[in-house]
Amino acid sequence: MESPSRRHRWATLRHDWPFQLGLVFFGIITFYPFVFLIVSSLKNNTQFYHEFWLPTWPLRFYNYSIAFSRIYRYILNSICYSSVTILGVAVLASVSGFVFARYQFPGKQPLFYAFISLMMVPGVLTLAPRFILVRNLGLLNHPLALILPWIAGGQVLSTWLMRTYFQSIPAELFEAARIDGASDLHVFRLVAVPLARPMLATIAISTLIGTWNDLIWPLVTISDRRWMPLAQGLVQFSSSFETEWGPLFAGYVIASLPLLVVFTFTARYFVAGLTSGAIKA
C-alpha cells in the first residue's frame, strides 16, 4: 500500500510540473550558450560552418594552445590591472565607509546621500568627461588610464556597502578597544577591517568581474597592444580576412577560467558579505 507521504509527493509533482518544466526550459536557455562556447572552441573553421550547432570530430584541442599564445600577455595585463584596482577600491572604500559609519561631522548625511546618488548616473554619461580628463592628464595609452578611473568608479557602491557593514557591527566592540588604549587607526586596522572580511571579499569579487570584463573604456583609452587588457585583446582575434572561430572561442573559455576559479573558492565569502550587508541600511 502506498504511504500517505509518497502520495503527497506525487500529488505535489503533478501539481507543480508546469513550473518545473519551465525551470528546465529556462535552465537550458541559460546554460546552452556556455556549452556552445566550449563545443565551438574545439572546431576549425570548416567544422564550425558545416556543423554549427553540434560537436564534430576530431576535437581540435590545439586551439587552446593557439589562443593562449596570443592572449597570455593580455591575461597578465588584466591580472595586474585588476589586482591594483581591487586593492585601491578596498582600501579607500573601507576607510570612507568607516568614517561615514562611526564618525560624526557637519554635513555627514547630505554628503553621504550626494555621494551614493552617483549610482543613479549611467556610466555612459561619464564616458566623454572621463576621456577628456584622462587625455588632459596625459594618461592615454598608459595603465593608469584604466586603473585610476576603475578605482574611482568603484568607490560609490563599495563605500555604501562598507558603511552598511560597519554600522551593523556592535559599537561596544570599538568602545572596548578604545578603553584598552587603542587609537582610531588601531581600531580601524585591528577591529573593523578583520570583521569586514566577508564584505571586502564581496567588493573584491564584484570589482574583479567589472574590470576583467570591461571593454568599452579600454577601447577608448588604450590603442597600444602592450597595455591592452584581456577583453580588448580578445577583439584582436578578428583579422582583416577571416576570423579563426575555434581559437577565438578557446580564448573566451580561457578568459573565463580565472573568474570561475576565484568565484568557486570565494563564493561563501561573497554570499556572506551580501547577507551581512543587508542587515542594516
PDB file of C-alpha atoms in Angstrom:
ATOM      1  CA  MET A   1       0.000   0.000   0.000  1.00  0.00           C
ATOM      2  CA  GLU A   2       1.320   3.409  -0.936  1.00  0.00           C
ATOM      3  CA  SER A   3       2.185   5.599   2.055  1.00  0.00           C
ATOM      4  CA  PRO A   4       0.447   8.999   2.539  1.00  0.00           C
ATOM      5  CA  SER A   5       3.763  10.871   2.322  1.00  0.00           C
ATOM      6  CA  ARG A   6       4.556   9.268  -1.032  1.00  0.00           C
ATOM      7  CA  ARG A   7       1.076  10.065  -2.363  1.00  0.00           C
ATOM      8  CA  HIS A   8       1.575  13.643  -1.215  1.00  0.00           C
ATOM      9  CA  ARG A   9       4.896  13.881  -3.081  1.00  0.00           C
ATOM     10  CA  TRP A  10       3.336  12.531  -6.280  1.00  0.00           C
ATOM     11  CA  ALA A  11       0.418  14.954  -5.937  1.00  0.00           C
ATOM     12  CA  THR A  12       2.829  17.856  -5.473  1.00  0.00           C
ATOM     13  CA  LEU A  13       4.843  16.748  -8.501  1.00  0.00           C
ATOM     14  CA  ARG A  14       1.749  16.543 -10.691  1.00  0.00           C
ATOM     15  CA  HIS A  15       0.602  19.947  -9.473  1.00  0.00           C
ATOM     16  CA  ASP A  16       3.979  21.669  -9.998  1.00  0.00           C
ATOM     17  CA  TRP A  17       5.045  20.064 -13.279  1.00  0.00           C
ATOM     18  CA  PRO A  18       4.371  23.192 -15.412  1.00  0.00           C
ATOM     19  CA  PHE A  19       6.584  25.229 -13.097  1.00  0.00           C
ATOM     20  CA  GLN A  20       9.321  22.588 -13.100  1.00  0.00           C
ATOM     21  CA  LEU A  21       9.134  22.229 -16.880  1.00  0.00           C
ATOM     22  CA  GLY A  22       9.535  25.986 -17.188  1.00  0.00           C
ATOM     23  CA  LEU A  23      12.608  25.891 -14.943  1.00  0.00           C
ATOM     24  CA  VAL A  24      14.144  23.168 -17.105  1.00  0.00           C
ATOM     25  CA  PHE A  25      13.442  25.187 -20.244  1.00  0.00           C
ATOM     26  CA  PHE A  26      14.995  28.380 -18.899  1.00  0.00           C
ATOM     27  CA  GLY A  27      17.905  26.382 -17.477  1.00  0.00           C
ATOM     28  CA  ILE A  28      18.651  25.019 -20.956  1.00  0.00           C
ATOM     29  CA  ILE A  29      18.442  28.505 -22.455  1.00  0.00           C
ATOM     30  CA  THR A  30      20.807  29.823 -19.768  1.00  0.00           C
ATOM     31  CA  PHE A  31      23.484  27.142 -19.983  1.00  0.00           C
ATOM     32  CA  TYR A  32      23.422  26.238 -23.681  1.00  0.00           C
ATOM     33  CA  PRO A  33      25.496  29.297 -24.753  1.00  0.00           C
ATOM     34  CA  PHE A  34      28.284  28.064 -22.466  1.00  0.00           C
ATOM     35  CA  VAL A  35      28.023  24.553 -23.895  1.00  0.00           C
ATOM     36  CA  PHE A  36      28.055  26.026 -27.417  1.00  0.00           C
ATOM     37  CA  LEU A  37      31.141  28.077 -26.499  1.00  0.00           C
ATOM     38  CA  ILE A  38      33.088  25.011 -25.357  1.00  0.00           C
ATOM     39  CA  VAL A  39      31.935  22.876 -28.300  1.00  0.00           C
ATOM     40  CA  SER A  40      32.848  25.578 -30.820  1.00  0.00           C
ATOM     41  CA  SER A  41      36.275  26.059 -29.230  1.00  0.00           C
ATOM     42  CA  LEU A  42      37.184  22.534 -30.399  1.00  0.00           C
ATOM     43  CA  LYS A  43      36.438  23.113 -34.088  1.00  0.00           C
ATOM     44  CA  ASN A  44      38.259  24.541 -37.072  1.00  0.00           C
ATOM     45  CA  ASN A  45      36.506  26.952 -39.411  1.00  0.00           C
ATOM     46  CA  THR A  46      35.315  24.214 -41.769  1.00  0.00           C
ATOM     47  CA  GLN A  47      33.698  22.274 -38.941  1.00  0.00           C
ATOM     48  CA  PHE A  48      32.269  25.473 -37.486  1.00  0.00           C
ATOM     49  CA  TYR A  49      30.498  26.474 -40.709  1.00  0.00           C
ATOM     50  CA  HIS A  50      29.244  22.992 -41.657  1.00  0.00           C
ATOM     51  CA  GLU A  51      28.224  21.697 -38.194  1.00  0.00           C
ATOM     52  CA  PHE A  52      27.289  24.901 -36.455  1.00  0.00           C
ATOM     53  CA  TRP A  53      25.239  23.504 -33.541  1.00  0.00           C
ATOM     54  CA  LEU A  54      26.675  20.032 -32.950  1.00  0.00           C
ATOM     55  CA  PRO A  55      30.063  18.663 -31.821  1.00  0.00           C
ATOM     56  CA  THR A  56      32.407  17.410 -34.517  1.00  0.00           C
ATOM     57  CA  TRP A  57      35.389  15.070 -34.606  1.00  0.00           C
ATOM     58  CA  PRO A  58      38.308  15.184 -34.389  1.00  0.00           C
ATOM     59  CA  LEU A  59      38.375  17.632 -31.478  1.00  0.00           C
ATOM     60  CA  ARG A  60      40.860  20.457 -32.034  1.00  0.00           C
ATOM     61  CA  PHE A  61      42.414  20.817 -28.577  1.00  0.00           C
ATOM     62  CA  TYR A  62      45.355  22.669 -30.070  1.00  0.00           C
ATOM     63  CA  ASN A  63      43.016  25.679 -30.430  1.00  0.00           C
ATOM     64  CA  TYR A  64      43.675  26.332 -26.754  1.00  0.00           C
ATOM     65  CA  SER A  65      47.442  26.467 -27.199  1.00  0.00           C
ATOM     66  CA  ILE A  66      46.977  28.840 -30.136  1.00  0.00           C
ATOM     67  CA  ALA A  67      44.636  31.032 -28.111  1.00  0.00           C
ATOM     68  CA  PHE A  68      46.877  31.094 -25.048  1.00  0.00           C
ATOM     69  CA  SER A  69      49.941  32.017 -27.112  1.00  0.00           C
ATOM     70  CA  ARG A  70      48.050  35.033 -28.423  1.00  0.00           C
ATOM     71  CA  ILE A  71      46.425  36.293 -25.231  1.00  0.00           C
ATOM     72  CA  TYR A  72      48.814  35.412 -22.395  1.00  0.00           C
ATOM     73  CA  ARG A  73      50.193  38.975 -22.407  1.00  0.00           C
ATOM     74  CA  TYR A  74      46.665  40.362 -22.142  1.00  0.00           C
ATOM     75  CA  ILE A  75      45.928  37.944 -19.277  1.00  0.00           C
ATOM     76  CA  LEU A  76      48.961  39.216 -17.358  1.00  0.00           C
ATOM     77  CA  ASN A  77      47.872  42.806 -18.025  1.00  0.00           C
ATOM     78  CA  SER A  78      44.363  42.137 -16.725  1.00  0.00           C
ATOM     79  CA  ILE A  79      45.700  40.388 -13.628  1.00  0.00           C
ATOM     80  CA  CYS A  80      47.895  43.387 -12.816  1.00  0.00           C
ATOM     81  CA  TYR A  81      45.169  45.946 -13.535  1.00  0.00           C
ATOM     82  CA  SER A  82      42.507  44.074 -11.577  1.00  0.00           C
ATOM     83  CA  SER A  83      44.797  43.433  -8.597  1.00  0.00           C
ATOM     84  CA  VAL A  84      45.784  47.077  -8.230  1.00  0.00           C
ATOM     85  CA  THR A  85      42.194  48.210  -8.753  1.00  0.00           C
ATOM     86  CA  ILE A  86      40.843  45.793  -6.134  1.00  0.00           C
ATOM     87  CA  LEU A  87      43.455  46.962  -3.625  1.00  0.00           C
ATOM     88  CA  GLY A  88      42.702  50.632  -4.290  1.00  0.00           C
ATOM     89  CA  VAL A  89      38.931  50.192  -4.110  1.00  0.00           C
ATOM     90  CA  ALA A  90      39.110  48.092  -0.935  1.00  0.00           C
ATOM     91  CA  VAL A  91      41.420  50.478   0.919  1.00  0.00           C
ATOM     92  CA  LEU A  92      39.611  53.690   0.014  1.00  0.00           C
ATOM     93  CA  ALA A  93      36.109  52.248   0.426  1.00  0.00           C
ATOM     94  CA  SER A  94      36.892  50.707   3.813  1.00  0.00           C
ATOM     95  CA  VAL A  95      38.314  53.999   5.113  1.00  0.00           C
ATOM     96  CA  SER A  96      35.465  56.139   3.791  1.00  0.00           C
ATOM     97  CA  GLY A  97      32.847  53.595   4.880  1.00  0.00           C
ATOM     98  CA  PHE A  98      34.293  53.508   8.393  1.00  0.00           C
ATOM     99  CA  VAL A  99      34.279  57.291   8.600  1.00  0.00           C
ATOM    100  CA  PHE A 100      30.664  57.549   7.437  1.00  0.00           C
ATOM    101  CA  ALA A 101      29.593  54.771   9.807  1.00  0.00           C
ATOM    102  CA  ARG A 102      31.439  55.681  13.028  1.00  0.00           C
ATOM    103  CA  TYR A 103      32.204  59.403  12.990  1.00  0.00           C
ATOM    104  CA  GLN A 104      30.010  62.454  13.344  1.00  0.00           C
ATOM    105  CA  PHE A 105      30.826  65.637  11.438  1.00  0.00           C
ATOM    106  CA  PRO A 106      28.844  68.549   9.957  1.00  0.00           C
ATOM    107  CA  GLY A 107      27.074  67.705   6.705  1.00  0.00           C
ATOM    108  CA  LYS A 108      27.668  63.974   7.078  1.00  0.00           C
ATOM    109  CA  GLN A 109      24.246  62.791   5.887  1.00  0.00           C
ATOM    110  CA  PRO A 110      23.850  65.247   2.963  1.00  0.00           C
ATOM    111  CA  LEU A 111      27.379  64.395   1.813  1.00  0.00           C
ATOM    112  CA  PHE A 112      26.706  60.664   2.002  1.00  0.00           C
ATOM    113  CA  TYR A 113      23.400  60.909   0.147  1.00  0.00           C
ATOM    114  CA  ALA A 114      25.019  63.086  -2.522  1.00  0.00           C
ATOM    115  CA  PHE A 115      27.785  60.509  -2.773  1.00  0.00           C
ATOM    116  CA  ILE A 116      25.545  57.482  -3.244  1.00  0.00           C
ATOM    117  CA  SER A 117      23.270  59.397  -5.621  1.00  0.00           C
ATOM    118  CA  LEU A 118      26.057  58.961  -8.166  1.00  0.00           C
ATOM    119  CA  MET A 119      24.885  55.353  -8.506  1.00  0.00           C
ATOM    120  CA  MET A 120      21.878  56.730 -10.382  1.00  0.00           C
ATOM    121  CA  VAL A 121      24.089  58.236 -13.111  1.00  0.00           C
ATOM    122  CA  PRO A 122      24.533  55.875 -16.110  1.00  0.00           C
ATOM    123  CA  GLY A 123      28.169  55.138 -16.777  1.00  0.00           C
ATOM    124  CA  VAL A 124      27.846  56.042 -20.461  1.00  0.00           C
ATOM    125  CA  LEU A 125      27.106  59.662 -19.496  1.00  0.00           C
ATOM    126  CA  THR A 126      30.520  59.956 -17.855  1.00  0.00           C
ATOM    127  CA  LEU A 127      32.414  58.370 -20.734  1.00  0.00           C
ATOM    128  CA  ALA A 128      33.256  61.620 -22.546  1.00  0.00           C
ATOM    129  CA  PRO A 129      34.171  63.613 -19.384  1.00  0.00           C
ATOM    130  CA  ARG A 130      36.390  60.765 -18.178  1.00  0.00           C
ATOM    131  CA  PHE A 131      38.124  60.575 -21.548  1.00  0.00           C
ATOM    132  CA  ILE A 132      38.782  64.327 -21.612  1.00  0.00           C
ATOM    133  CA  LEU A 133      40.159  64.204 -18.065  1.00  0.00           C
ATOM    134  CA  VAL A 134      42.453  61.268 -18.838  1.00  0.00           C
ATOM    135  CA  ARG A 135      43.606  62.902 -22.065  1.00  0.00           C
ATOM    136  CA  ASN A 136      44.377  66.203 -20.328  1.00  0.00           C
ATOM    137  CA  LEU A 137      46.386  64.331 -17.697  1.00  0.00           C
ATOM    138  CA  GLY A 138      48.434  62.714 -20.474  1.00  0.00           C
ATOM    139  CA  LEU A 139      47.469  59.186 -19.457  1.00  0.00           C
ATOM    140  CA  LEU A 140      46.209  57.825 -22.772  1.00  0.00           C
ATOM    141  CA  ASN A 141      47.895  54.514 -23.670  1.00  0.00           C
ATOM    142  CA  HIS A 142      49.073  54.122 -20.081  1.00  0.00           C
ATOM    143  CA  PRO A 143      47.920  51.571 -17.467  1.00  0.00           C
ATOM    144  CA  LEU A 144      46.824  54.403 -15.163  1.00  0.00           C
ATOM    145  CA  ALA A 145      44.231  55.376 -17.773  1.00  0.00           C
ATOM    146  CA  LEU A 146      42.433  52.185 -16.783  1.00  0.00           C
ATOM    147  CA  ILE A 147      43.354  51.769 -13.120  1.00  0.00           C
ATOM    148  CA  LEU A 148      42.529  55.249 -11.796  1.00  0.00           C
ATOM    149  CA  PRO A 149      39.039  55.525 -13.375  1.00  0.00           C
ATOM    150  CA  TRP A 150      38.236  51.970 -12.289  1.00  0.00           C
ATOM    151  CA  ILE A 151      39.216  52.767  -8.704  1.00  0.00           C
ATOM    152  CA  ALA A 152      37.185  55.977  -8.746  1.00  0.00           C
ATOM    153  CA  GLY A 153      34.204  54.282 -10.359  1.00  0.00           C
ATOM    154  CA  GLY A 154      34.158  51.505  -7.781  1.00  0.00           C
ATOM    155  CA  GLN A 155      34.052  53.826  -4.780  1.00  0.00           C
ATOM    156  CA  VAL A 156      30.353  54.659  -4.680  1.00  0.00           C
ATOM    157  CA  LEU A 157      28.856  51.196  -4.320  1.00  0.00           C
ATOM    158  CA  SER A 158      31.786  49.894  -2.272  1.00  0.00           C
ATOM    159  CA  THR A 159      31.638  52.775   0.199  1.00  0.00           C
ATOM    160  CA  TRP A 160      27.916  52.256   0.662  1.00  0.00           C
ATOM    161  CA  LEU A 161      28.422  48.545   1.299  1.00  0.00           C
ATOM    162  CA  MET A 162      31.268  49.141   3.768  1.00  0.00           C
ATOM    163  CA  ARG A 163      29.321  51.819   5.640  1.00  0.00           C
ATOM    164  CA  THR A 164      26.346  49.478   5.933  1.00  0.00           C
ATOM    165  CA  TYR A 165      28.559  46.682   7.195  1.00  0.00           C
ATOM    166  CA  PHE A 166      30.397  48.819   9.760  1.00  0.00           C
ATOM    167  CA  GLN A 167      27.080  50.119  11.055  1.00  0.00           C
ATOM    168  CA  SER A 168      25.936  46.541  11.679  1.00  0.00           C
ATOM    169  CA  ILE A 169      28.935  45.847  13.957  1.00  0.00           C
ATOM    170  CA  PRO A 170      28.087  46.478  17.659  1.00  0.00           C
ATOM    171  CA  ALA A 171      29.567  49.760  18.850  1.00  0.00           C
ATOM    172  CA  GLU A 172      30.658  48.070  22.093  1.00  0.00           C
ATOM    173  CA  LEU A 173      33.497  46.333  20.219  1.00  0.00           C
ATOM    174  CA  PHE A 174      35.000  49.653  19.192  1.00  0.00           C
ATOM    175  CA  GLU A 175      34.469  51.187  22.621  1.00  0.00           C
ATOM    176  CA  ALA A 176      36.187  48.237  24.294  1.00  0.00           C
ATOM    177  CA  ALA A 177      39.201  48.668  22.043  1.00  0.00           C
ATOM    178  CA  ARG A 178      39.390  52.380  22.842  1.00  0.00           C
ATOM    179  CA  ILE A 179      39.160  51.668  26.588  1.00  0.00           C
ATOM    180  CA  ASP A 180      42.138  49.336  26.179  1.00  0.00           C
ATOM    181  CA  GLY A 181      44.073  52.270  24.763  1.00  0.00           C
ATOM    182  CA  ALA A 182      43.744  51.636  21.023  1.00  0.00           C
ATOM    183  CA  SER A 183      43.923  54.676  18.762  1.00  0.00           C
ATOM    184  CA  ASP A 184      41.423  55.295  15.976  1.00  0.00           C
ATOM    185  CA  LEU A 185      43.887  53.850  13.473  1.00  0.00           C
ATOM    186  CA  HIS A 186      44.342  50.693  15.548  1.00  0.00           C
ATOM    187  CA  VAL A 187      40.575  50.342  15.998  1.00  0.00           C
ATOM    188  CA  PHE A 188      40.142  50.525  12.255  1.00  0.00           C
ATOM    189  CA  ARG A 189      43.047  48.221  11.384  1.00  0.00           C
ATOM    190  CA  LEU A 190      42.740  45.625  14.148  1.00  0.00           C
ATOM    191  CA  VAL A 191      38.985  45.556  14.811  1.00  0.00           C
ATOM    192  CA  ALA A 192      36.979  46.917  11.894  1.00  0.00           C
ATOM    193  CA  VAL A 193      38.900  45.517   8.924  1.00  0.00           C
ATOM    194  CA  PRO A 194      39.219  41.908  10.202  1.00  0.00           C
ATOM    195  CA  LEU A 195      35.495  41.832  10.946  1.00  0.00           C
ATOM    196  CA  ALA A 196      34.716  43.194   7.468  1.00  0.00           C
ATOM    197  CA  ARG A 197      36.468  40.412   5.548  1.00  0.00           C
ATOM    198  CA  PRO A 198      33.227  38.981   4.080  1.00  0.00           C
ATOM    199  CA  MET A 199      32.223  42.393   2.730  1.00  0.00           C
ATOM    200  CA  LEU A 200      35.740  43.068   1.450  1.00  0.00           C
ATOM    201  CA  ALA A 201      35.571  39.731  -0.391  1.00  0.00           C
ATOM    202  CA  THR A 202      32.245  40.762  -1.916  1.00  0.00           C
ATOM    203  CA  ILE A 203      33.727  44.065  -3.072  1.00  0.00           C
ATOM    204  CA  ALA A 204      36.834  42.336  -4.425  1.00  0.00           C
ATOM    205  CA  ILE A 205      34.807  39.847  -6.477  1.00  0.00           C
ATOM    206  CA  SER A 206      32.446  42.473  -7.900  1.00  0.00           C
ATOM    207  CA  THR A 207      35.406  44.731  -8.747  1.00  0.00           C
ATOM    208  CA  LEU A 208      37.254  41.839 -10.386  1.00  0.00           C
ATOM    209  CA  ILE A 209      34.260  40.989 -12.560  1.00  0.00           C
ATOM    210  CA  GLY A 210      33.808  44.624 -13.580  1.00  0.00           C
ATOM    211  CA  THR A 211      37.448  45.251 -14.506  1.00  0.00           C
ATOM    212  CA  TRP A 212      38.066  41.839 -16.085  1.00  0.00           C
ATOM    213  CA  ASN A 213      35.087  42.156 -18.437  1.00  0.00           C
ATOM    214  CA  ASP A 214      35.258  45.880 -19.199  1.00  0.00           C
ATOM    215  CA  LEU A 215      35.672  46.537 -22.913  1.00  0.00           C
ATOM    216  CA  ILE A 216      34.302  49.996 -23.711  1.00  0.00           C
ATOM    217  CA  TRP A 217      36.682  52.034 -21.549  1.00  0.00           C
ATOM    218  CA  PRO A 218      39.846  50.238 -22.729  1.00  0.00           C
ATOM    219  CA  LEU A 219      38.744  50.670 -26.348  1.00  0.00           C
ATOM    220  CA  VAL A 220      38.514  54.410 -25.729  1.00  0.00           C
ATOM    221  CA  THR A 221      41.798  54.910 -23.885  1.00  0.00           C
ATOM    222  CA  ILE A 222      44.206  52.140 -24.970  1.00  0.00           C
ATOM    223  CA  SER A 223      45.415  51.552 -28.523  1.00  0.00           C
ATOM    224  CA  ASP A 224      48.900  50.220 -27.742  1.00  0.00           C
ATOM    225  CA  ARG A 225      48.794  46.411 -27.779  1.00  0.00           C
ATOM    226  CA  ARG A 226      51.349  46.243 -24.960  1.00  0.00           C
ATOM    227  CA  TRP A 227      48.855  47.673 -22.453  1.00  0.00           C
ATOM    228  CA  MET A 228      45.596  46.117 -23.635  1.00  0.00           C
ATOM    229  CA  PRO A 229      43.576  44.167 -21.055  1.00  0.00           C
ATOM    230  CA  LEU A 230      42.144  40.749 -21.836  1.00  0.00           C
ATOM    231  CA  ALA A 231      38.680  41.791 -23.027  1.00  0.00           C
ATOM    232  CA  GLN A 232      40.202  44.196 -25.521  1.00  0.00           C
ATOM    233  CA  GLY A 233      42.907  41.723 -26.528  1.00  0.00           C
ATOM    234  CA  LEU A 234      40.282  39.159 -27.500  1.00  0.00           C
ATOM    235  CA  VAL A 235      38.944  41.633 -30.044  1.00  0.00           C
ATOM    236  CA  GLN A 236      42.296  41.418 -31.826  1.00  0.00           C
ATOM    237  CA  PHE A 237      41.457  37.874 -32.886  1.00  0.00           C
ATOM    238  CA  SER A 238      39.387  39.269 -35.739  1.00  0.00           C
ATOM    239  CA  SER A 239      41.649  39.735 -38.755  1.00  0.00           C
ATOM    240  CA  SER A 240      41.012  41.668 -41.904  1.00  0.00           C
ATOM    241  CA  PHE A 241      40.236  38.489 -43.831  1.00  0.00           C
ATOM    242  CA  GLU A 242      38.723  35.709 -41.748  1.00  0.00           C
ATOM    243  CA  THR A 243      38.099  35.075 -38.064  1.00  0.00           C
ATOM    244  CA  GLU A 244      39.517  31.864 -36.622  1.00  0.00           C
ATOM    245  CA  TRP A 245      36.472  30.841 -34.632  1.00  0.00           C
ATOM    246  CA  GLY A 246      37.970  27.860 -32.817  1.00  0.00           C
ATOM    247  CA  PRO A 247      40.906  29.731 -31.241  1.00  0.00           C
ATOM    248  CA  LEU A 248      38.635  32.733 -30.624  1.00  0.00           C
ATOM    249  CA  PHE A 249      36.148  30.694 -28.612  1.00  0.00           C
ATOM    250  CA  ALA A 250      39.039  28.908 -26.892  1.00  0.00           C
ATOM    251  CA  GLY A 251      40.287  32.348 -25.870  1.00  0.00           C
ATOM    252  CA  TYR A 252      36.874  33.130 -24.411  1.00  0.00           C
ATOM    253  CA  VAL A 253      36.988  29.921 -22.394  1.00  0.00           C
ATOM    254  CA  ILE A 254      40.485  30.692 -21.118  1.00  0.00           C
ATOM    255  CA  ALA A 255      39.406  34.243 -20.236  1.00  0.00           C
ATOM    256  CA  SER A 256      36.520  32.958 -18.138  1.00  0.00           C
ATOM    257  CA  LEU A 257      38.550  30.400 -16.170  1.00  0.00           C
ATOM    258  CA  PRO A 258      40.208  32.843 -13.703  1.00  0.00           C
ATOM    259  CA  LEU A 259      36.816  34.298 -12.740  1.00  0.00           C
ATOM    260  CA  LEU A 260      35.362  30.813 -12.369  1.00  0.00           C
ATOM    261  CA  VAL A 261      38.230  29.675 -10.138  1.00  0.00           C
ATOM    262  CA  VAL A 262      38.132  32.794  -7.973  1.00  0.00           C
ATOM    263  CA  PHE A 263      34.379  32.627  -7.502  1.00  0.00           C
ATOM    264  CA  THR A 264      34.486  28.897  -6.743  1.00  0.00           C
ATOM    265  CA  PHE A 265      36.852  29.428  -3.808  1.00  0.00           C
ATOM    266  CA  THR A 266      35.309  32.684  -2.544  1.00  0.00           C
ATOM    267  CA  ALA A 267      31.593  32.099  -3.138  1.00  0.00           C
ATOM    268  CA  ARG A 268      30.816  31.607   0.553  1.00  0.00           C
ATOM    269  CA  TYR A 269      32.509  34.903   1.436  1.00  0.00           C
ATOM    270  CA  PHE A 270      30.624  36.622  -1.369  1.00  0.00           C
ATOM    271  CA  VAL A 271      27.264  35.326  -0.108  1.00  0.00           C
ATOM    272  CA  ALA A 272      28.172  36.132   3.488  1.00  0.00           C
ATOM    273  CA  GLY A 273      29.059  39.687   2.523  1.00  0.00           C
ATOM    274  CA  LEU A 274      25.805  40.194   0.623  1.00  0.00           C
ATOM    275  CA  THR A 275      23.787  38.775   3.509  1.00  0.00           C
ATOM    276  CA  SER A 276      25.528  40.807   6.179  1.00  0.00           C
ATOM    277  CA  GLY A 277      25.282  43.939   4.086  1.00  0.00           C
ATOM    278  CA  ALA A 278      21.503  43.596   4.069  1.00  0.00           C
ATOM    279  CA  ILE A 279      21.201  43.644   7.872  1.00  0.00           C
ATOM    280  CA  LYS A 280      21.066  47.377   8.302  1.00  0.00           C
ATOM    281  CA  ALA A 281      20.778  50.162   5.775  1.00  0.00           C
TER     282      ALA A 281
END
